């Protein structure tokens, strides 16, 4: 065996020690994080760990006789599924039962209260111009001025260059006298109902009266408004119930400081939840508070700019539009410029409640109103024995893999086994940590997928080892063989892993539910495969190549040139075999 | 094991090799047969879809002392379908059974009531919708279609369109066979099965890509030599990566076999069986198709190119000339269809020097190796 000559060009071995230290630090950090977070096992899906089962019953709303039909039920299932399983990794299950029930199963360890709030919310969203606003107590006289200045968050209009929005602090004082108040109301009620508003019957708001007549409906509304006590929960819920979006209504809403209630008379809805394209929870730069930013669809943006241009010319409080969610005013920002693409809901949000609301708004409103019929715990659908069997089988499979690798690769298998262990440790810690962070839950298919991933990970080592052995067969000594074999093995590993990752990425982006959860797991294991091979297997191999045991080609090292049938360098043998076609020179950096 | 190592070396150097590409008609035949069987199985027996896709009946029982496992057994006995049994709260049971309609549910209710020792009237029966609804299924199909298009584009760029096409055919072949086996065995299709199928999809392509990568490397300078035709080179690259293919397949199949025979066998039917069967069949088909289907297909496509046709002519002419000169038959047997094939490994007749040898420079770098050692 000729020693490698100095000065021969070869790809630099790099600093194997450094990457090894890096990966070990990562492992320690992940493990530490795991113990610190108090979650030392991955969250299990409902099939393995059981959880909570919520039964929702659709309620008949007045004026919606045939709303409870299979179509609406299926739409509701899809929307609830999106809400509880936004990323597809939480393993919640949603299905219909009978004609009017929906069962939602949520795995153990998820925030049950939050889930219950999320599944039951109808999320009917309307944008209604404000006509009158008053503090939430019953008003003897409509001329009282509101308790607190409503600190309106201004929406940044990204469509125009005007970034001159300041948070204005307008004390919305409703115009003084009852008569003018009444006029203001009927005036405002002349606003065109939105085309999207489904009004079959002629409502008062739709009429284009030239002269405002005292209107019985308006008077009735005014009366209701006067009596309304927003501090009373029952009244709050009842306010504006059963009123069509195309009709004016009364509603309650928390005042911006979040402590007291305001009440409103609202004009017919100009936009609804269908006009919202996307919603995100963000921190408002000026106030530093959590808000929900909504982006409108094309049509929604058109309607919104029409509405806001009209409103911006009004006096307070009629320059406000109320964002009404499930009959309650979430916020009522005032408008002083024309806005079009997005709006912001502010209120007393914290990060979680803002995220929840954004999530609910993103997926749209439920076509039906549901109420919780029952909440019970459910046992695992598969029972523990399936998981146990799976893990035992996986362990046996792993043992067989190790036996096979040892038999075939001898000493090299140490590197393979060490890499497999590192890979397993990384996978386990990351999956565990993803439980609390993104609600990642492991179901039985995912456990099986992880077991199959053993094979895919081991394949990378096999490709690399075979390359190195081929180089040794060419008559090279070990160190150059490792350095020459690596670039080609690396390319193969990257190309094939890219295909797997492409599958994972496409499926994750496009699909929902369980398929999405699978894609996530596949993507994670593929990435880890690349990380382990690059930062662990290769550096370890480089280090091992310096060890005498391997470098001298000990017969147990798995790299014995004799065994590999390398060509003895100085022997006249009458070989009749052809050399491999073409020069076998890897592209070296 | 040393034999294996040596075999690996000889495979690598092309001293020994199995003629995969030459016998491709046999492999195609086998595959077409299996695929037809699978399709017939699908058409005749159809797939037995689980409750997650189809919906079915749910029975909510009052408190009972019967265990989940016993309830599962009696529910399956009563309906002939797999049942999902869960404990609700305190000792109530929720039993879900696929493929049951209203008429059947009354009978099942009665027999359940007997088995569970409760009143039939106390069991609430209701129909449940699919938890794996149309939305999930449609989006999954959409995702698959987009992935297929992208992967074909990617492979066409990374390799060439012929390989992309061959990889796609191999993939469809694997999926068809797996689904067909499902239909024939009659296992219920659950979300686990679908996940298994998706895993195969990634793995089948992965395996094919590894072989193609070696093929691409081998055939880089193919037109600059006149020793081998494309098919022969393709065969060499299969043989060269054969050790890796066998090792990988063994390593991937061992854990799955563990799942299937140990996990599934010990427990009887269940989710584990569903997943591991689809994985086992799919992985085996994937390994088979990357060697026996995908690469021969690429060779078939390539041999249609004028360039490759010309090369084949040159190679054959050269061999003929060499034979006419009375040279010993050095060249490996050709794969031309019109010539009789013999699997003789090239003998070690005395090497005859024909013209200048084209040796890679790396061969004799400072090794003092006498030239003329190899041809």
Short mmCIF file of C-alpha atoms in Angstrom, two decimals, chain B residues 24-367:
data_model
loop_
_atom_site.label_atom_id
_atom_site.label_comp_id
_atom_site.label_asym_id
_atom_site.label_seq_id
_atom_site.Cartn_x
_atom_site.Cartn_y
_atom_site.Cartn_z
CA UNK B 24 -35.67 -6.99 -19.91
CA UNK B 25 -38.49 -8.58 -21.87
CA UNK B 26 -38.82 -11.17 -19.14
CA UNK B 27 -39.04 -8.50 -16.42
CA UNK B 28 -41.53 -6.46 -18.38
CA UNK B 29 -43.57 -9.58 -18.84
CA UNK B 30 -43.53 -10.42 -15.16
CA UNK B 31 -44.46 -6.88 -14.23
CA UNK B 32 -47.26 -6.67 -16.76
CA UNK B 33 -48.65 -9.95 -15.43
CA UNK B 34 -48.55 -8.78 -11.82
CA UNK B 35 -50.02 -5.41 -12.77
CA UNK B 36 -52.86 -7.05 -14.71
CA UNK B 37 -53.55 -9.33 -11.75
CA UNK B 38 -53.61 -6.29 -9.49
CA UNK B 39 -55.97 -4.39 -11.77
CA UNK B 40 -58.25 -7.41 -12.12
CA UNK B 41 -58.21 -7.80 -8.35
CA UNK B 42 -59.18 -4.17 -8.00
CA UNK B 43 -61.92 -4.42 -10.57
CA UNK B 44 -63.39 -7.64 -9.22
CA UNK B 45 -62.98 -7.30 -5.48
CA UNK B 46 -62.63 -3.57 -5.15
CA UNK B 47 -61.15 -1.92 -2.13
CA UNK B 48 -62.59 -2.44 1.29
CA UNK B 49 -62.76 1.14 2.50
CA UNK B 50 -62.63 1.81 6.21
CA UNK B 51 -65.03 3.86 8.29
CA UNK B 52 -62.75 6.89 8.06
CA UNK B 53 -63.55 7.20 4.34
CA UNK B 54 -67.00 5.78 4.10
CA UNK B 55 -68.65 6.65 7.33
CA UNK B 56 -70.72 3.96 8.95
CA UNK B 57 -72.66 3.33 12.10
CA UNK B 58 -71.86 4.29 15.65
CA UNK B 59 -73.29 2.59 18.69
CA UNK B 60 -73.10 4.31 22.03
CA UNK B 61 -73.68 1.86 24.84
CA UNK B 62 -74.56 2.52 28.45
CA UNK B 63 -72.17 1.46 31.19
CA UNK B 64 -70.94 -2.03 30.69
CA UNK B 65 -68.34 -4.24 32.30
CA UNK B 66 -67.15 -5.63 28.98
CA UNK B 67 -63.60 -4.75 27.98
CA UNK B 68 -62.72 -2.90 24.82
CA UNK B 69 -61.11 -5.96 23.27
CA UNK B 70 -64.18 -8.12 23.93
CA UNK B 71 -66.48 -5.46 22.54
CA UNK B 72 -64.31 -5.25 19.44
CA UNK B 73 -64.61 -8.97 18.93
CA UNK B 74 -68.35 -9.09 19.33
CA UNK B 75 -68.85 -6.06 17.10
CA UNK B 76 -66.78 -7.65 14.37
CA UNK B 77 -68.65 -10.89 14.78
CA UNK B 78 -71.97 -9.08 14.53
CA UNK B 79 -71.11 -7.03 11.48
CA UNK B 80 -68.32 -8.75 9.63
CA UNK B 81 -66.36 -5.51 9.51
CA UNK B 82 -63.51 -4.03 11.51
CA UNK B 83 -64.75 -2.02 14.44
CA UNK B 84 -63.21 0.86 16.32
CA UNK B 85 -64.08 0.69 20.00
CA UNK B 86 -63.36 3.46 22.46
CA UNK B 87 -64.24 3.93 26.10
CA UNK B 88 -66.30 7.04 26.65
CA UNK B 89 -65.93 8.68 30.02
CA UNK B 90 -66.68 6.04 32.61
CA UNK B 91 -67.20 2.59 31.14
CA UNK B 92 -69.50 3.61 28.34
CA UNK B 93 -68.46 2.37 24.94
CA UNK B 94 -68.44 4.01 21.54
CA UNK B 95 -68.36 1.40 18.81
CA UNK B 96 -67.87 2.50 15.22
CA UNK B 97 -68.39 0.05 12.39
CA UNK B 98 -67.85 0.69 8.70
CA UNK B 99 -70.19 -0.22 5.88
CA UNK B 100 -73.33 -0.53 7.96
CA UNK B 101 -76.67 0.93 6.97
CA UNK B 102 -79.82 1.52 8.98
CA UNK B 103 -81.29 -1.91 8.23
CA UNK B 104 -78.25 -3.76 9.41
CA UNK B 105 -77.77 -1.61 12.43
CA UNK B 106 -80.81 -3.00 14.20
CA UNK B 107 -79.49 -6.55 13.95
CA UNK B 108 -76.08 -5.45 15.15
CA UNK B 109 -77.69 -3.59 18.01
CA UNK B 110 -79.45 -6.75 19.12
CA UNK B 111 -76.42 -8.95 19.03
CA UNK B 112 -74.31 -6.27 20.70
CA UNK B 113 -76.88 -5.96 23.46
CA UNK B 114 -76.67 -9.70 24.08
CA UNK B 115 -72.91 -9.75 24.09
CA UNK B 116 -72.47 -6.68 26.25
CA UNK B 117 -75.24 -7.59 28.61
CA UNK B 118 -77.19 -4.35 28.21
CA UNK B 119 -80.68 -3.54 26.97
CA UNK B 120 -80.92 -3.10 23.23
CA UNK B 121 -83.04 -0.02 23.77
CA UNK B 122 -80.25 1.62 25.72
CA UNK B 123 -77.82 1.48 22.84
CA UNK B 124 -77.92 4.63 20.75
CA UNK B 125 -77.33 3.82 17.11
CA UNK B 126 -76.52 6.58 14.67
CA UNK B 127 -74.83 7.03 11.36
CA UNK B 128 -71.44 8.72 11.30
CA UNK B 129 -69.88 10.59 8.44
CA UNK B 130 -66.32 10.08 7.29
CA UNK B 131 -63.58 11.71 9.37
CA UNK B 132 -61.37 11.48 6.32
CA UNK B 133 -63.79 13.49 4.25
CA UNK B 134 -63.86 14.49 0.63
CA UNK B 135 -61.85 17.60 1.36
CA UNK B 136 -58.88 15.61 2.66
CA UNK B 137 -59.09 13.10 -0.19
CA UNK B 138 -59.38 15.75 -2.90
CA UNK B 139 -56.51 17.78 -1.54
CA UNK B 140 -54.39 14.64 -1.28
CA UNK B 141 -55.01 13.84 -4.97
CA UNK B 142 -54.23 17.42 -5.86
CA UNK B 143 -50.99 17.28 -3.92
CA UNK B 144 -50.02 14.03 -5.60
CA UNK B 145 -50.66 15.41 -9.07
CA UNK B 146 -48.60 18.53 -8.39
CA UNK B 147 -45.80 16.45 -6.93
CA UNK B 148 -45.70 14.13 -9.94
CA UNK B 149 -45.44 17.05 -12.34
CA UNK B 150 -42.70 18.71 -10.30
CA UNK B 151 -40.71 15.54 -9.82
CA UNK B 152 -40.79 14.75 -13.52
CA UNK B 153 -39.56 18.28 -14.27
CA UNK B 154 -36.86 17.97 -11.64
CA UNK B 155 -35.64 14.59 -12.86
CA UNK B 156 -35.71 15.85 -16.44
CA UNK B 157 -33.41 18.70 -15.41
CA UNK B 158 -31.19 16.71 -13.05
CA UNK B 159 -30.92 13.75 -15.42
CA UNK B 160 -32.93 13.74 -18.64
CA UNK B 161 -36.52 13.33 -19.71
CA UNK B 162 -36.15 9.65 -20.52
CA UNK B 163 -35.12 8.89 -16.98
CA UNK B 164 -37.92 11.04 -15.64
CA UNK B 165 -40.41 9.10 -17.72
CA UNK B 166 -38.97 5.74 -16.68
CA UNK B 167 -39.02 6.74 -13.01
CA UNK B 168 -42.65 7.77 -13.33
CA UNK B 169 -43.59 4.47 -14.98
CA UNK B 170 -41.79 2.58 -12.22
CA UNK B 171 -43.63 4.63 -9.60
CA UNK B 172 -47.05 3.97 -11.11
CA UNK B 173 -46.10 0.30 -11.33
CA UNK B 174 -45.27 0.16 -7.61
CA UNK B 175 -48.43 1.93 -6.52
CA UNK B 176 -50.66 -0.22 -8.77
CA UNK B 177 -49.17 -3.43 -7.44
CA UNK B 178 -49.53 -2.33 -3.83
CA UNK B 179 -53.14 -1.24 -4.23
CA UNK B 180 -53.87 -4.46 -6.12
CA UNK B 181 -52.44 -6.59 -3.34
CA UNK B 182 -54.71 -4.71 -0.95
CA UNK B 183 -57.72 -5.53 -3.04
CA UNK B 184 -56.71 -9.19 -3.24
CA UNK B 185 -55.95 -9.59 0.45
CA UNK B 186 -59.11 -7.69 1.34
CA UNK B 187 -57.67 -5.69 4.20
CA UNK B 188 -59.62 -2.61 5.09
CA UNK B 189 -58.18 0.60 3.71
CA UNK B 190 -57.57 3.01 6.57
CA UNK B 191 -55.75 6.32 6.79
CA UNK B 192 -52.76 4.20 7.78
CA UNK B 193 -52.86 2.49 4.40
CA UNK B 194 -52.89 5.80 2.59
CA UNK B 195 -49.96 7.03 4.66
CA UNK B 196 -48.13 3.80 3.80
CA UNK B 197 -48.78 4.36 0.10
CA UNK B 198 -47.44 7.89 0.31
CA UNK B 199 -44.31 6.64 2.05
CA UNK B 200 -43.76 4.20 -0.81
CA UNK B 201 -44.13 6.98 -3.31
CA UNK B 202 -41.18 8.81 -1.82
CA UNK B 203 -39.12 5.66 -1.36
CA UNK B 204 -39.71 4.21 -4.81
CA UNK B 205 -38.47 7.36 -6.46
CA UNK B 206 -35.59 7.64 -4.03
CA UNK B 207 -34.40 4.17 -4.90
CA UNK B 208 -34.70 4.74 -8.63
CA UNK B 209 -32.81 8.01 -8.39
CA UNK B 210 -29.83 6.34 -6.70
CA UNK B 211 -29.48 3.86 -9.58
CA UNK B 212 -29.98 6.59 -12.18
CA UNK B 213 -27.29 8.68 -10.57
CA UNK B 214 -24.75 5.94 -11.16
CA UNK B 215 -26.06 5.40 -14.68
CA UNK B 216 -25.63 9.07 -15.48
CA UNK B 217 -22.07 8.95 -14.24
CA UNK B 218 -21.20 5.84 -16.22
CA UNK B 219 -22.63 7.12 -19.47
CA UNK B 220 -21.03 10.55 -19.29
CA UNK B 221 -18.54 10.00 -22.07
CA UNK B 222 -20.31 7.17 -23.78
CA UNK B 223 -19.89 8.48 -27.30
CA UNK B 224 -16.13 8.75 -26.90
CA UNK B 225 -15.64 5.02 -26.62
CA UNK B 226 -16.51 2.07 -28.75
CA UNK B 227 -16.39 -0.71 -26.20
CA UNK B 228 -19.94 -0.79 -25.00
CA UNK B 229 -23.40 0.01 -26.16
CA UNK B 230 -25.69 2.05 -23.92
CA UNK B 231 -27.59 -1.01 -22.79
CA UNK B 232 -24.39 -2.70 -21.70
CA UNK B 233 -23.36 0.37 -19.75
CA UNK B 234 -26.78 0.56 -18.14
CA UNK B 235 -26.34 -3.03 -17.11
CA UNK B 236 -22.93 -2.27 -15.67
CA UNK B 237 -24.32 0.54 -13.58
CA UNK B 238 -27.04 -1.72 -12.21
CA UNK B 239 -24.44 -4.31 -11.34
CA UNK B 240 -22.15 -1.68 -9.89
CA UNK B 241 -24.83 -0.44 -7.51
CA UNK B 242 -26.27 -3.91 -6.92
CA UNK B 243 -24.58 -4.33 -3.57
CA UNK B 244 -25.93 -1.01 -2.41
CA UNK B 245 -29.41 -1.83 -3.72
CA UNK B 246 -29.48 -5.19 -1.96
CA UNK B 247 -28.17 -3.75 1.28
CA UNK B 248 -30.58 -0.85 1.26
CA UNK B 249 -33.56 -3.03 0.49
CA UNK B 250 -32.66 -5.47 3.24
CA UNK B 251 -32.16 -2.65 5.72
CA UNK B 252 -35.45 -0.98 4.78
CA UNK B 253 -37.45 -4.20 4.67
CA UNK B 254 -36.20 -5.71 7.93
CA UNK B 255 -37.98 -3.28 10.25
CA UNK B 256 -41.12 -3.38 8.13
CA UNK B 257 -41.06 -7.16 8.07
CA UNK B 258 -40.74 -6.94 11.85
CA UNK B 259 -43.85 -4.77 11.94
CA UNK B 260 -45.77 -7.03 9.62
CA UNK B 261 -44.90 -10.46 10.98
CA UNK B 262 -44.22 -9.69 14.62
CA UNK B 263 -46.49 -6.74 15.27
CA UNK B 264 -49.29 -7.70 12.94
CA UNK B 265 -48.94 -11.43 13.42
CA UNK B 266 -49.06 -11.22 17.18
CA UNK B 267 -52.07 -8.94 17.24
CA UNK B 268 -54.05 -10.11 14.30
CA UNK B 269 -55.73 -7.46 12.22
CA UNK B 270 -55.25 -3.86 13.15
CA UNK B 271 -53.78 -0.59 12.13
CA UNK B 272 -50.25 -2.02 12.24
CA UNK B 273 -51.14 -4.64 9.69
CA UNK B 274 -52.70 -2.08 7.40
CA UNK B 275 -49.64 0.10 7.37
CA UNK B 276 -46.97 -2.55 7.35
CA UNK B 277 -48.55 -4.60 4.57
CA UNK B 278 -48.71 -1.63 2.24
CA UNK B 279 -45.18 -0.67 3.22
CA UNK B 280 -43.80 -4.17 2.77
CA UNK B 281 -45.33 -4.77 -0.63
CA UNK B 282 -44.53 -1.26 -1.76
CA UNK B 283 -40.91 -1.28 -0.65
CA UNK B 284 -40.30 -4.64 -2.26
CA UNK B 285 -41.95 -3.48 -5.49
CA UNK B 286 -39.97 -0.26 -5.34
CA UNK B 287 -36.66 -2.07 -5.01
CA UNK B 288 -37.61 -4.47 -7.81
CA UNK B 289 -38.76 -1.78 -10.18
CA UNK B 290 -35.69 0.42 -9.77
CA UNK B 291 -33.49 -2.43 -11.01
CA UNK B 292 -35.70 -4.48 -13.31
CA UNK B 293 -38.03 -1.89 -14.75
CA UNK B 294 -36.75 1.66 -14.56
CA UNK B 295 -33.20 1.16 -15.81
CA UNK B 296 -34.06 -1.23 -18.67
CA UNK B 297 -36.73 1.25 -19.71
CA UNK B 298 -34.17 4.03 -19.87
CA UNK B 299 -31.94 1.78 -21.98
CA UNK B 300 -34.87 1.08 -24.28
CA UNK B 301 -35.62 4.78 -24.67
CA UNK B 302 -31.96 5.67 -25.19
CA UNK B 303 -31.31 3.01 -27.82
CA UNK B 304 -33.84 4.78 -30.02
CA UNK B 305 -31.62 7.85 -30.26
CA UNK B 306 -29.70 8.12 -33.54
CA UNK B 307 -26.54 8.78 -31.56
CA UNK B 308 -26.89 5.57 -29.63
CA UNK B 309 -27.86 3.63 -32.70
CA UNK B 310 -24.67 4.82 -34.37
CA UNK B 311 -22.69 3.89 -31.30
CA UNK B 312 -24.17 0.42 -31.27
CA UNK B 313 -23.20 0.04 -34.92
CA UNK B 314 -19.64 1.09 -34.18
CA UNK B 315 -19.37 -1.20 -31.22
CA UNK B 316 -20.70 -4.16 -33.11
CA UNK B 317 -18.53 -3.40 -36.12
CA UNK B 318 -15.48 -3.19 -33.94
CA UNK B 319 -16.30 -6.48 -32.30
CA UNK B 320 -16.92 -8.07 -35.64
CA UNK B 321 -13.60 -6.77 -36.91
CA UNK B 322 -11.85 -8.04 -33.86
CA UNK B 323 -13.50 -11.40 -34.26
CA UNK B 324 -12.59 -11.49 -37.92
CA UNK B 325 -8.99 -10.80 -37.03
CA UNK B 326 -9.10 -13.95 -35.06
CA UNK B 327 -8.96 -12.20 -31.77
CA UNK B 328 -10.33 -14.02 -28.87
CA UNK B 329 -13.73 -12.87 -27.95
CA UNK B 330 -12.76 -10.32 -25.40
CA UNK B 331 -15.77 -8.24 -25.46
CA UNK B 332 -18.65 -9.20 -23.31
CA UNK B 333 -21.45 -10.83 -25.14
CA UNK B 334 -23.46 -8.30 -26.98
CA UNK B 335 -27.02 -7.53 -26.25
CA UNK B 336 -28.13 -7.29 -29.79
CA UNK B 337 -31.34 -9.20 -30.06
CA UNK B 338 -30.33 -11.03 -33.19
CA UNK B 339 -27.31 -12.61 -31.61
CA UNK B 340 -27.54 -15.69 -29.50
CA UNK B 341 -26.72 -14.97 -25.91
CA UNK B 342 -24.44 -16.90 -23.74
CA UNK B 343 -23.74 -15.93 -20.23
CA UNK B 344 -20.09 -16.76 -20.43
CA UNK B 345 -18.04 -14.60 -18.22
CA UNK B 346 -15.16 -13.32 -20.33
CA UNK B 347 -12.45 -15.93 -20.13
CA UNK B 348 -8.93 -15.05 -19.27
CA UNK B 349 -7.38 -15.57 -22.63
CA UNK B 350 -4.12 -13.86 -23.27
CA UNK B 351 -4.65 -10.20 -23.69
CA UNK B 352 -4.05 -8.94 -27.14
CA UNK B 353 -3.09 -5.37 -27.55
CA UNK B 354 -5.20 -3.64 -30.08
CA UNK B 355 -4.07 -0.14 -30.74
CA UNK B 356 -3.27 2.34 -28.05
CA UNK B 357 -4.89 1.70 -24.74
CA UNK B 358 -7.12 4.29 -23.37
CA UNK B 359 -6.30 4.37 -19.75
CA UNK B 360 -7.41 6.89 -17.28
CA UNK B 361 -4.48 8.97 -16.16
CA UNK B 362 -5.22 8.26 -12.57
CA UNK B 363 -4.29 4.63 -13.07
CA UNK B 364 -0.57 4.92 -13.16
CA UNK B 365 -0.01 7.91 -11.05
CA UNK B 366 3.38 7.30 -9.48
CA UNK B 367 2.53 3.68 -8.94
#
